Amino acid sequence: MVGHLTVPGLTERGRPASLSPRALRYLRAHAGSDTLIITDSLGMAAASSSLRIAPEQACVRALRAGADVALAVDANPRAAIGAIREAIGSGALPRA
C-alpha cells in the first residue's frame, strides 16, 4: 500500500507518493511486476488537497501514475467510478 507522503528525491514537488508516477515506477521496479499496488484512501485530504483536486480525480491520477487499485474509502464511490469511466472513455486513462 502506497501512502500520501512526499519524499524529497522520489516524489515530484508537492505530489504525494500515491499520485507520483516516479514513486510508483520505483515501487514497481523494486517490488516486482507481480505485486499489486494499492493506494491508501484517496478520499483523505492528504491525497487531494495538495493538488487542489477532488478525490475522484485523485483516483484517476493514481491509476494513471501506475497504481493497480485506487482505494477510495472516504470518497463518493459513484463519483470515483464515473471519473474513471470518463477518463477511460476519453483516452486519458488507458483501459489496460
JSON list of C-alpha atoms in Angstrom, two decimals:
[
{"chain": "A", "resi": 1, "resn": "MET", "atom": "CA", "xyz": [0.00, 0.00, 0.00]},
{"chain": "A", "resi": 2, "resn": "VAL", "atom": "CA", "xyz": [1.37, 3.34, -1.00]},
{"chain": "A", "resi": 3, "resn": "GLY", "atom": "CA", "xyz": [0.64, 6.35, 1.20]},
{"chain": "A", "resi": 4, "resn": "HIS", "atom": "CA", "xyz": [0.26, 10.06, 0.62]},
{"chain": "A", "resi": 5, "resn": "LEU", "atom": "CA", "xyz": [3.75, 11.06, 1.73]},
{"chain": "A", "resi": 6, "resn": "THR", "atom": "CA", "xyz": [6.03, 13.40, -0.13]},
{"chain": "A", "resi": 7, "resn": "VAL", "atom": "CA", "xyz": [9.60, 12.17, -0.31]},
{"chain": "A", "resi": 8, "resn": "PRO", "atom": "CA", "xyz": [12.32, 14.56, -1.49]},
{"chain": "A", "resi": 9, "resn": "GLY", "atom": "CA", "xyz": [14.23, 12.99, -4.36]},
{"chain": "A", "resi": 10, "resn": "LEU", "atom": "CA", "xyz": [11.49, 10.44, -5.04]},
{"chain": "A", "resi": 11, "resn": "THR", "atom": "CA", "xyz": [8.18, 12.25, -5.47]},
{"chain": "A", "resi": 12, "resn": "GLU", "atom": "CA", "xyz": [7.59, 15.23, -7.69]},
{"chain": "A", "resi": 13, "resn": "ARG", "atom": "CA", "xyz": [7.38, 18.55, -5.81]},
{"chain": "A", "resi": 14, "resn": "GLY", "atom": "CA", "xyz": [4.09, 18.81, -3.92]},
{"chain": "A", "resi": 15, "resn": "ARG", "atom": "CA", "xyz": [2.80, 15.44, -5.16]},
{"chain": "A", "resi": 16, "resn": "PRO", "atom": "CA", "xyz": [2.10, 12.60, -2.72]},
{"chain": "A", "resi": 17, "resn": "ALA", "atom": "CA", "xyz": [3.62, 9.18, -3.48]},
{"chain": "A", "resi": 18, "resn": "SER", "atom": "CA", "xyz": [0.15, 7.76, -4.15]},
{"chain": "A", "resi": 19, "resn": "LEU", "atom": "CA", "xyz": [-0.15, 10.08, -7.18]},
{"chain": "A", "resi": 20, "resn": "SER", "atom": "CA", "xyz": [3.52, 10.12, -8.22]},
{"chain": "A", "resi": 21, "resn": "PRO", "atom": "CA", "xyz": [4.50, 8.27, -11.40]},
{"chain": "A", "resi": 22, "resn": "ARG", "atom": "CA", "xyz": [8.13, 8.38, -10.28]},
{"chain": "A", "resi": 23, "resn": "ALA", "atom": "CA", "xyz": [7.38, 6.84, -6.87]},
{"chain": "A", "resi": 24, "resn": "LEU", "atom": "CA", "xyz": [5.11, 4.18, -8.33]},
{"chain": "A", "resi": 25, "resn": "ARG", "atom": "CA", "xyz": [7.69, 3.22, -11.00]},
{"chain": "A", "resi": 26, "resn": "TYR", "atom": "CA", "xyz": [10.30, 2.90, -8.24]},
{"chain": "A", "resi": 27, "resn": "LEU", "atom": "CA", "xyz": [7.96, 0.73, -6.16]},
{"chain": "A", "resi": 28, "resn": "ARG", "atom": "CA", "xyz": [7.07, -1.45, -9.16]},
{"chain": "A", "resi": 29, "resn": "ALA", "atom": "CA", "xyz": [10.76, -1.90, -10.05]},
{"chain": "A", "resi": 30, "resn": "HIS", "atom": "CA", "xyz": [11.67, -2.96, -6.51]},
{"chain": "A", "resi": 31, "resn": "ALA", "atom": "CA", "xyz": [8.54, -4.94, -5.61]},
{"chain": "A", "resi": 32, "resn": "GLY", "atom": "CA", "xyz": [8.22, -6.73, -8.93]},
{"chain": "A", "resi": 33, "resn": "SER", "atom": "CA", "xyz": [5.68, -6.79, -11.71]},
{"chain": "A", "resi": 34, "resn": "ASP", "atom": "CA", "xyz": [3.55, -9.38, -9.88]},
{"chain": "A", "resi": 35, "resn": "THR", "atom": "CA", "xyz": [2.99, -7.07, -6.90]},
{"chain": "A", "resi": 36, "resn": "LEU", "atom": "CA", "xyz": [-0.41, -5.42, -6.51]},
{"chain": "A", "resi": 37, "resn": "ILE", "atom": "CA", "xyz": [0.00, -1.71, -5.76]},
{"chain": "A", "resi": 38, "resn": "ILE", "atom": "CA", "xyz": [-2.89, -0.26, -3.75]},
{"chain": "A", "resi": 39, "resn": "THR", "atom": "CA", "xyz": [-3.17, 3.36, -2.66]},
{"chain": "A", "resi": 40, "resn": "ASP", "atom": "CA", "xyz": [-4.18, 4.47, 0.78]},
{"chain": "A", "resi": 41, "resn": "SER", "atom": "CA", "xyz": [-7.66, 6.01, 0.73]},
{"chain": "A", "resi": 42, "resn": "LEU", "atom": "CA", "xyz": [-7.76, 8.78, -1.85]},
{"chain": "A", "resi": 43, "resn": "GLY", "atom": "CA", "xyz": [-10.72, 10.31, -0.04]},
{"chain": "A", "resi": 44, "resn": "MET", "atom": "CA", "xyz": [-8.29, 11.61, 2.57]},
{"chain": "A", "resi": 45, "resn": "ALA", "atom": "CA", "xyz": [-7.41, 15.28, 2.25]},
{"chain": "A", "resi": 46, "resn": "ALA", "atom": "CA", "xyz": [-3.71, 14.44, 2.01]},
{"chain": "A", "resi": 47, "resn": "ALA", "atom": "CA", "xyz": [-4.29, 12.87, -1.40]},
{"chain": "A", "resi": 48, "resn": "SER", "atom": "CA", "xyz": [-6.25, 15.66, -2.99]},
{"chain": "A", "resi": 49, "resn": "SER", "atom": "CA", "xyz": [-5.79, 18.95, -1.13]},
{"chain": "A", "resi": 50, "resn": "SER", "atom": "CA", "xyz": [-2.12, 19.41, -2.05]},
{"chain": "A", "resi": 51, "resn": "LEU", "atom": "CA", "xyz": [-3.06, 19.36, -5.74]},
{"chain": "A", "resi": 52, "resn": "ARG", "atom": "CA", "xyz": [-6.47, 21.01, -5.22]},
{"chain": "A", "resi": 53, "resn": "ILE", "atom": "CA", "xyz": [-8.36, 18.17, -6.88]},
{"chain": "A", "resi": 54, "resn": "ALA", "atom": "CA", "xyz": [-11.44, 16.19, -5.91]},
{"chain": "A", "resi": 55, "resn": "PRO", "atom": "CA", "xyz": [-10.97, 12.66, -4.51]},
{"chain": "A", "resi": 56, "resn": "GLU", "atom": "CA", "xyz": [-12.41, 11.12, -7.69]},
{"chain": "A", "resi": 57, "resn": "GLN", "atom": "CA", "xyz": [-9.77, 12.93, -9.74]},
{"chain": "A", "resi": 58, "resn": "ALA", "atom": "CA", "xyz": [-7.14, 11.66, -7.31]},
{"chain": "A", "resi": 59, "resn": "CYS", "atom": "CA", "xyz": [-8.36, 8.12, -8.13]},
{"chain": "A", "resi": 60, "resn": "VAL", "atom": "CA", "xyz": [-7.83, 8.73, -11.85]},
{"chain": "A", "resi": 61, "resn": "ARG", "atom": "CA", "xyz": [-4.39, 10.23, -11.26]},
{"chain": "A", "resi": 62, "resn": "ALA", "atom": "CA", "xyz": [-3.31, 7.34, -9.04]},
{"chain": "A", "resi": 63, "resn": "LEU", "atom": "CA", "xyz": [-4.28, 4.79, -11.68]},
{"chain": "A", "resi": 64, "resn": "ARG", "atom": "CA", "xyz": [-2.62, 6.84, -14.41]},
{"chain": "A", "resi": 65, "resn": "ALA", "atom": "CA", "xyz": [0.53, 7.10, -12.25]},
{"chain": "A", "resi": 66, "resn": "GLY", "atom": "CA", "xyz": [0.75, 3.31, -12.00]},
{"chain": "A", "resi": 67, "resn": "ALA", "atom": "CA", "xyz": [-1.35, 2.10, -9.08]},
{"chain": "A", "resi": 68, "resn": "ASP", "atom": "CA", "xyz": [-3.34, -1.09, -9.69]},
{"chain": "A", "resi": 69, "resn": "VAL", "atom": "CA", "xyz": [-6.10, -0.25, -7.20]},
{"chain": "A", "resi": 70, "resn": "ALA", "atom": "CA", "xyz": [-7.28, 3.22, -6.20]},
{"chain": "A", "resi": 71, "resn": "LEU", "atom": "CA", "xyz": [-8.75, 2.89, -2.73]},
{"chain": "A", "resi": 72, "resn": "ALA", "atom": "CA", "xyz": [-11.47, 5.48, -2.12]},
{"chain": "A", "resi": 73, "resn": "VAL", "atom": "CA", "xyz": [-12.91, 4.59, 1.29]},
{"chain": "A", "resi": 74, "resn": "ASP", "atom": "CA", "xyz": [-13.77, 8.15, 2.31]},
{"chain": "A", "resi": 75, "resn": "ALA", "atom": "CA", "xyz": [-14.82, 9.34, -1.16]},
{"chain": "A", "resi": 76, "resn": "ASN", "atom": "CA", "xyz": [-18.04, 9.02, -3.09]},
{"chain": "A", "resi": 77, "resn": "PRO", "atom": "CA", "xyz": [-17.56, 5.68, -4.89]},
{"chain": "A", "resi": 78, "resn": "ARG", "atom": "CA", "xyz": [-20.05, 6.52, -7.64]},
{"chain": "A", "resi": 79, "resn": "ALA", "atom": "CA", "xyz": [-18.22, 9.75, -8.41]},
{"chain": "A", "resi": 80, "resn": "ALA", "atom": "CA", "xyz": [-14.89, 7.88, -8.46]},
{"chain": "A", "resi": 81, "resn": "ILE", "atom": "CA", "xyz": [-16.26, 5.19, -10.80]},
{"chain": "A", "resi": 82, "resn": "GLY", "atom": "CA", "xyz": [-17.74, 7.89, -13.04]},
{"chain": "A", "resi": 83, "resn": "ALA", "atom": "CA", "xyz": [-14.45, 9.80, -13.20]},
{"chain": "A", "resi": 84, "resn": "ILE", "atom": "CA", "xyz": [-12.54, 6.60, -14.03]},
{"chain": "A", "resi": 85, "resn": "ARG", "atom": "CA", "xyz": [-15.04, 5.66, -16.75]},
{"chain": "A", "resi": 86, "resn": "GLU", "atom": "CA", "xyz": [-14.83, 9.14, -18.22]},
{"chain": "A", "resi": 87, "resn": "ALA", "atom": "CA", "xyz": [-11.02, 9.04, -18.20]},
{"chain": "A", "resi": 88, "resn": "ILE", "atom": "CA", "xyz": [-11.02, 5.66, -19.94]},
{"chain": "A", "resi": 89, "resn": "GLY", "atom": "CA", "xyz": [-13.61, 6.86, -22.47]},
{"chain": "A", "resi": 90, "resn": "SER", "atom": "CA", "xyz": [-11.61, 9.98, -23.31]},
{"chain": "A", "resi": 91, "resn": "GLY", "atom": "CA", "xyz": [-8.33, 8.10, -23.56]},
{"chain": "A", "resi": 92, "resn": "ALA", "atom": "CA", "xyz": [-6.81, 9.97, -20.60]},
{"chain": "A", "resi": 93, "resn": "LEU", "atom": "CA", "xyz": [-6.53, 6.63, -18.78]},
{"chain": "A", "resi": 94, "resn": "PRO", "atom": "CA", "xyz": [-5.66, 3.51, -20.77]},
{"chain": "A", "resi": 95, "resn": "ARG", "atom": "CA", "xyz": [-8.12, 0.67, -20.21]},
{"chain": "A", "resi": 96, "resn": "ALA", "atom": "CA", "xyz": [-5.20, -1.71, -19.58]}
]
